[in-house]
């Protein structure tokens, strides 16, 4: 009986060790406090971001606000990422596009594997593609381009 129980326990441990691990993200993939998007655009982009998050087990997010919460866009982006539960896995892997509408500043913050996947060349490529749409105040197109480029780089 003891051997049967031991074998059964071993089988259960092995079965659970091969099951895929899925991240559960704490935050919405997009927070538009600056009000750049219509509800339908927000829903569509959110769905695309969620698919990328699940596909790569990597947090890809967008966060906009009207008033900057820190002294710089870099500090604001990092604080929002760090203190609001963004990131996947034990190293909080991810990237977040931050935009402040009042100062018209933006920043891409990367964490964990995000620093590797979005190295200086990757960030330059991403920035070149996204900023053109930000200059034209086409935020939906900028966010769509960010999503597609992040997917491409991942």
Coordinates of N, CA and C in Angstrom, one line a residue:
X1 N 0.8 -1.2 0.0 CA 0.0 0.0 0.0 C 0.9 1.3 0.0
X2 N 1.9 1.2 0.8 CA 2.8 2.3 0.9 C 3.5 2.6 -0.5
X3 N 3.8 1.6 -1.2 CA 4.5 1.7 -2.6 C 3.5 2.3 -3.5
X4 N 2.2 1.9 -3.5 CA 1.2 2.5 -4.4 C 1.0 4.0 -4.1
X5 N 0.9 4.3 -2.8 CA 0.8 5.7 -2.5 C 2.0 6.5 -3.0
X6 N 3.2 6.0 -2.8 CA 4.4 6.7 -3.2 C 4.4 6.9 -4.8
X7 N 4.0 5.8 -5.5 CA 4.0 5.9 -7.0 C 2.9 7.0 -7.4
X8 N 1.8 6.9 -6.7 CA 0.7 7.9 -7.0 C 1.1 9.3 -6.8
X9 N 1.8 9.5 -5.7 CA 2.3 10.8 -5.3 C 3.4 11.3 -6.4
X10 N 4.2 10.4 -6.8 CA 5.2 10.7 -7.8 C 4.6 11.1 -9.1
X11 N 3.6 10.4 -9.5 CA 2.9 10.6 -10.8 C 2.2 12.0 -10.7
X12 N 1.6 12.3 -9.6 CA 0.9 13.6 -9.4 C 2.0 14.8 -9.5
X13 N 3.1 14.6 -8.8 CA 4.1 15.6 -8.8 C 4.6 15.9 -10.3
X14 N 4.9 14.8 -11.0 CA 5.3 14.9 -12.4 C 4.3 15.5 -13.3
X15 N 3.1 15.2 -13.1 CA 2.0 15.8 -13.9 C 1.9 17.3 -13.7
X16 N 1.9 17.7 -12.4 CA 1.8 19.1 -12.2 C 3.1 19.9 -12.6
X17 N 4.2 19.2 -12.7 CA 5.4 19.9 -13.0 C 5.5 20.2 -14.5
X18 N 4.7 19.5 -15.3 CA 4.8 19.7 -16.8 C 3.6 20.6 -17.3
X19 N 2.7 21.0 -16.4 CA 1.6 21.8 -16.8 C 2.2 23.2 -17.1
X20 N 1.7 23.9 -18.2 CA 2.2 25.2 -18.5 C 1.9 26.2 -17.4
X21 N 2.8 27.1 -17.2 CA 2.7 28.2 -16.2 C 2.2 29.4 -16.9
X22 N 1.1 30.0 -16.4 CA 0.5 31.2 -17.0 C 0.6 32.3 -15.9
X23 N 1.0 33.4 -16.4 CA 1.0 34.6 -15.5 C -0.4 35.1 -15.3
X24 N -0.6 35.6 -14.1 CA -1.9 36.3 -13.8 C -1.5 37.7 -13.6
X25 N -1.9 38.6 -14.5 CA -1.5 40.0 -14.4 C -2.4 40.7 -13.5
X26 N -1.9 41.6 -12.6 CA -2.6 42.3 -11.6 C -3.4 43.5 -12.1
X27 N -2.8 44.1 -13.1 CA -3.3 45.4 -13.6 C -3.9 45.3 -15.0
X28 N -4.7 46.2 -15.4 CA -5.2 46.3 -16.8 C -4.0 46.6 -17.7
X29 N -4.0 46.1 -18.9 CA -2.9 46.3 -19.8 C -2.8 47.7 -20.2
X30 N -3.9 48.4 -20.2 CA -3.9 49.8 -20.6 C -4.7 50.7 -19.6
X31 N -4.1 51.7 -19.1 CA -4.8 52.7 -18.3 C -4.7 54.1 -19.0
X32 N -5.8 54.6 -19.4 CA -5.9 55.9 -20.1 C -6.5 57.0 -19.3
X33 N -5.8 57.4 -18.2 CA -6.3 58.5 -17.4 C -6.2 59.8 -18.1
X34 N -5.5 59.9 -19.2 CA -5.4 61.2 -19.9 C -6.6 61.3 -20.9
X35 N -7.3 60.2 -21.1 CA -8.5 60.3 -22.0 C -8.2 60.4 -23.4
X36 N -7.2 59.8 -23.9 CA -6.8 59.8 -25.3 C -7.8 59.0 -26.2
X37 N -8.3 57.9 -25.6 CA -9.0 56.9 -26.4 C -10.5 56.9 -26.2
X38 N -11.2 56.5 -27.2 CA -12.7 56.2 -27.1 C -12.8 54.8 -26.5
X39 N -13.9 54.5 -25.9 CA -14.1 53.2 -25.2 C -13.9 52.0 -26.2
X40 N -14.3 52.1 -27.4 CA -14.1 51.0 -28.3 C -12.6 50.8 -28.7
X41 N -11.9 51.9 -28.8 CA -10.4 51.8 -29.0 C -9.7 51.2 -27.8
X42 N -10.1 51.6 -26.6 CA -9.5 51.1 -25.4 C -9.8 49.6 -25.3
X43 N -11.0 49.2 -25.6 CA -11.3 47.8 -25.5 C -10.5 46.9 -26.5
X44 N -10.4 47.4 -27.7 CA -9.6 46.7 -28.8 C -8.1 46.6 -28.4
X45 N -7.5 47.7 -28.0 CA -6.1 47.7 -27.7 C -5.9 46.9 -26.4
X46 N -6.7 46.9 -25.5 CA -6.6 46.1 -24.3 C -6.6 44.6 -24.6
X47 N -7.5 44.2 -25.5 CA -7.5 42.8 -25.9 C -6.2 42.4 -26.6
X48 N -5.7 43.2 -27.5 CA -4.4 42.9 -28.1 C -3.3 42.8 -27.1
X49 N -3.2 43.7 -26.2 CA -2.2 43.7 -25.2 C -2.3 42.4 -24.3
X50 N -3.5 42.1 -24.0 CA -3.7 40.9 -23.1 C -3.3 39.6 -23.9
X51 N -3.5 39.6 -25.2 CA -3.0 38.4 -26.0 C -1.5 38.3 -26.0
X52 N -0.8 39.5 -26.1 CA 0.6 39.5 -26.1 C 1.1 39.1 -24.7
X53 N 0.5 39.6 -23.7 CA 0.9 39.2 -22.3 C 0.9 37.7 -22.1
X54 N -0.2 37.1 -22.5 CA -0.4 35.7 -22.4 C 0.5 34.9 -23.3
X55 N 0.7 35.3 -24.5 CA 1.5 34.7 -25.5 C 3.0 34.5 -25.0
X56 N 3.5 35.6 -24.4 CA 4.9 35.6 -24.1 C 5.2 35.5 -22.6
X57 N 4.1 35.5 -21.8 CA 4.3 35.6 -20.3 C 5.2 36.8 -19.9
X58 N 4.8 37.9 -20.5 CA 5.6 39.1 -20.4 C 4.7 40.3 -20.4
X59 N 4.9 41.2 -19.5 CA 3.9 42.4 -19.4 C 4.2 43.4 -20.4
X60 N 3.2 43.7 -21.2 CA 3.3 44.8 -22.2 C 2.1 45.7 -21.8
X61 N 2.4 47.0 -21.4 CA 1.4 47.8 -20.9 C 1.5 49.3 -21.4
X62 N 0.4 50.0 -21.3 CA 0.4 51.4 -21.6 C -0.3 52.2 -20.4
X63 N 0.3 53.3 -20.0 CA -0.3 54.1 -18.9 C -0.2 55.6 -19.3
X64 N -1.3 56.2 -19.3 CA -1.3 57.7 -19.6 C -1.9 58.4 -18.4
X65 N -1.5 59.6 -18.2 CA -2.1 60.5 -17.1 C -2.0 61.9 -17.5
X66 N -2.8 62.7 -17.0 CA -2.8 64.2 -17.3 C -1.7 64.9 -16.6
X67 N -1.5 64.7 -15.3 CA -0.5 65.3 -14.5 C 0.6 64.3 -14.1
X68 N 1.8 64.7 -14.3 CA 2.9 63.8 -14.0 C 3.0 63.6 -12.5
X69 N 3.1 62.3 -12.1 CA 3.1 61.9 -10.7 C 4.5 62.1 -10.1
X70 N 5.6 62.2 -10.9 CA 6.9 62.4 -10.3 C 7.6 63.6 -11.1
X71 N 8.8 63.8 -10.8 CA 9.5 65.0 -11.4 C 9.8 64.8 -12.9
X72 N 10.0 63.6 -13.3 CA 10.3 63.3 -14.8 C 9.4 62.2 -15.3
X73 N 9.4 62.1 -16.6 CA 8.6 61.0 -17.2 C 9.3 59.6 -16.8
X74 N 10.6 59.6 -16.8 CA 11.3 58.4 -16.4 C 10.9 58.0 -15.0
X75 N 11.0 58.9 -14.1 CA 10.6 58.6 -12.7 C 9.1 58.2 -12.6
X76 N 8.3 58.8 -13.3 CA 6.8 58.5 -13.2 C 6.6 57.1 -13.8
X77 N 7.2 56.8 -14.9 CA 7.0 55.5 -15.5 C 7.6 54.4 -14.6
X78 N 8.8 54.6 -14.1 CA 9.3 53.6 -13.2 C 8.5 53.4 -11.9
X79 N 8.0 54.5 -11.3 CA 7.2 54.4 -10.1 C 5.9 53.7 -10.4
X80 N 5.3 54.0 -11.5 CA 4.0 53.3 -11.8 C 4.2 51.9 -12.0
X81 N 5.3 51.5 -12.7 CA 5.6 50.1 -12.9 C 5.9 49.4 -11.6
X82 N 6.8 50.0 -10.9 CA 7.3 49.3 -9.6 C 6.2 49.2 -8.5
X83 N 5.4 50.2 -8.3 CA 4.5 50.3 -7.2 C 3.1 49.9 -7.5
X84 N 2.8 49.5 -8.7 CA 1.5 49.2 -9.1 C 1.3 47.7 -9.6
X85 N 2.3 46.9 -9.3 CA 2.2 45.5 -9.6 C 2.4 45.1 -11.0
X86 N 3.0 45.9 -11.8 CA 3.3 45.5 -13.2 C 4.4 44.5 -13.2
X87 N 4.4 43.7 -14.3 CA 5.5 42.7 -14.5 C 5.0 41.3 -14.4
X88 N 5.8 40.4 -15.1 CA 5.5 39.0 -15.1 C 6.6 38.2 -14.5
X89 N 6.3 37.2 -13.8 CA 7.3 36.3 -13.2 C 8.0 36.9 -12.0
X90 N 9.0 36.2 -11.6 CA 9.8 36.6 -10.4 C 10.6 37.9 -10.6
X91 N 10.9 38.2 -11.9 CA 11.7 39.4 -12.1 C 10.9 40.5 -12.7
X92 N 9.6 40.4 -12.6 CA 8.7 41.5 -13.1 C 9.0 41.9 -14.5
X93 N 9.1 40.9 -15.4 CA 9.5 41.1 -16.8 C 8.4 41.9 -17.5
X94 N 8.8 43.0 -18.2 CA 7.9 43.7 -19.0 C 8.4 45.1 -19.5
X95 N 7.5 45.7 -20.2 CA 7.7 47.0 -20.7 C 6.4 47.8 -20.6
X96 N 6.6 49.1 -20.3 CA 5.4 50.0 -20.1 C 5.7 51.3 -20.9
X97 N 4.7 51.7 -21.7 CA 4.8 53.0 -22.4 C 4.0 54.0 -21.5
X98 N 4.7 55.0 -21.0 CA 4.1 56.1 -20.2 C 4.0 57.4 -21.0
X99 N 2.9 58.0 -20.9 CA 2.7 59.3 -21.5 C 1.9 60.3 -20.5
X100 N 2.5 61.5 -20.4 CA 1.8 62.5 -19.6 C 1.3 63.6 -20.6
X101 N 0.0 63.8 -20.6 CA -0.6 64.7 -21.5 C -0.3 66.2 -21.2
X102 N -0.1 66.6 -20.0 CA 0.1 67.9 -19.6 C 1.5 68.4 -20.1
X103 N 2.5 67.6 -19.9 CA 3.9 68.0 -20.3 C 4.3 67.4 -21.7
X104 N 3.4 66.6 -22.3 CA 3.7 65.9 -23.6 C 5.0 65.1 -23.5
X105 N 5.3 64.5 -22.4 CA 6.5 63.7 -22.3 C 6.0 62.2 -22.3
X106 N 7.0 61.4 -22.7 CA 6.7 59.9 -22.7 C 8.0 59.2 -22.3
X107 N 7.9 58.0 -21.9 CA 9.0 57.2 -21.5 C 8.7 55.7 -21.6
X108 N 9.6 54.9 -22.1 CA 9.4 53.4 -22.1 C 10.3 52.9 -21.0
X109 N 9.6 52.2 -20.0 CA 10.4 51.6 -18.9 C 10.4 50.1 -19.1
X110 N 11.5 49.5 -18.9 CA 11.7 48.1 -19.1 C 12.2 47.5 -17.8
X111 N 11.8 46.2 -17.5 CA 12.2 45.6 -16.3 C 12.4 44.1 -16.6
X112 N 13.3 43.5 -15.8 CA 13.6 42.1 -16.0 C 14.1 41.8 -17.4
X113 N 13.5 40.8 -18.0 CA 13.9 40.4 -19.4 C 13.6 41.5 -20.4
X114 N 12.8 42.5 -20.0 CA 12.4 43.6 -20.9 C 13.7 44.4 -21.2
X115 N 14.6 44.5 -20.3 CA 15.9 45.2 -20.6 C 16.7 44.5 -21.7
X116 N 16.6 43.2 -21.8 CA 17.3 42.4 -22.8 C 16.5 42.4 -24.1
X117 N 15.2 42.2 -24.1 CA 14.4 42.2 -25.3 C 14.3 43.6 -25.9
X118 N 14.3 44.6 -25.1 CA 14.2 46.0 -25.6 C 15.4 46.7 -25.2
X119 N 16.6 46.3 -25.7 CA 17.8 46.9 -25.5 C 17.9 48.3 -26.1
X120 N 19.0 49.0 -26.2 CA 19.0 50.3 -26.7 C 18.6 50.3 -28.2
X121 N 19.0 49.3 -29.0 CA 18.6 49.3 -30.4 C 17.1 49.0 -30.5
X122 N 16.6 48.1 -29.7 CA 15.2 47.8 -29.7 C 14.3 49.0 -29.3
X123 N 14.8 49.7 -28.3 CA 14.0 50.9 -27.8 C 14.1 52.0 -28.9
X124 N 15.2 52.2 -29.5 CA 15.3 53.2 -30.6 C 14.4 52.9 -31.7
X125 N 14.3 51.6 -32.1 CA 13.4 51.1 -33.2 C 12.0 51.4 -32.8
X126 N 11.6 51.0 -31.6 CA 10.3 51.2 -31.0 C 9.9 52.7 -31.0
X127 N 10.8 53.5 -30.5 CA 10.6 54.9 -30.4 C 10.4 55.6 -31.8
X128 N 11.3 55.2 -32.7 CA 11.2 55.8 -34.1 C 9.8 55.5 -34.7
X129 N 9.3 54.3 -34.4 CA 8.0 54.0 -35.0 C 6.8 54.6 -34.3
X130 N 6.9 54.8 -33.0 CA 5.8 55.3 -32.2 C 5.7 56.8 -32.1
X131 N 6.8 57.5 -32.0 CA 6.8 58.9 -31.8 C 6.2 59.7 -33.0
X132 N 6.4 59.2 -34.2 CA 5.8 59.9 -35.4 C 4.3 60.0 -35.2
X133 N 3.7 59.0 -34.6 CA 2.2 59.1 -34.4 C 1.9 60.0 -33.2
X134 N 2.7 60.0 -32.2 CA 2.5 60.9 -31.0 C 2.6 62.4 -31.5
X135 N 3.5 62.7 -32.3 CA 3.7 64.1 -32.8 C 2.4 64.5 -33.5
X136 N 1.8 63.6 -34.2 CA 0.5 63.9 -35.0 C -0.7 63.8 -34.1
X137 N -0.5 63.6 -32.8 CA -1.6 63.4 -31.8 C -2.6 62.3 -32.2
X138 N -2.0 61.3 -32.9 CA -2.8 60.1 -33.2 C -2.4 59.0 -32.2
X139 N -3.0 59.1 -31.1 CA -2.7 58.2 -30.0 C -3.1 56.7 -30.2
X140 N -4.2 56.5 -30.9 CA -4.6 55.2 -31.2 C -3.6 54.5 -32.1
X141 N -3.2 55.2 -33.1 CA -2.2 54.6 -34.0 C -0.8 54.5 -33.3
X142 N -0.5 55.4 -32.5 CA 0.8 55.2 -31.7 C 0.7 54.0 -30.8
X143 N -0.4 53.8 -30.1 CA -0.5 52.6 -29.2 C -0.6 51.3 -30.0
X144 N -1.2 51.4 -31.2 CA -1.3 50.2 -32.0 C 0.1 49.8 -32.6
X145 N 0.8 50.8 -32.9 CA 2.2 50.6 -33.4 C 3.1 50.1 -32.3
X146 N 2.9 50.6 -31.1 CA 3.7 50.1 -29.9 C 3.4 48.6 -29.7
X147 N 2.1 48.3 -29.8 CA 1.7 46.9 -29.6 C 2.3 46.0 -30.6
X148 N 2.2 46.4 -31.9 CA 2.7 45.5 -33.0 C 4.2 45.4 -32.9
X149 N 4.9 46.5 -32.6 CA 6.4 46.5 -32.6 C 6.8 45.7 -31.4
X150 N 6.2 45.8 -30.2 CA 6.5 45.0 -29.1 C 6.4 43.5 -29.4
X151 N 5.3 43.2 -30.1 CA 5.1 41.8 -30.5 C 6.2 41.3 -31.4
X152 N 6.6 42.2 -32.3 CA 7.6 41.8 -33.3 C 9.0 41.6 -32.6
X153 N 9.3 42.5 -31.6 CA 10.6 42.4 -30.9 C 10.6 41.2 -29.9
X154 N 9.5 40.9 -29.4 CA 9.4 39.7 -28.5 C 9.5 38.4 -29.2

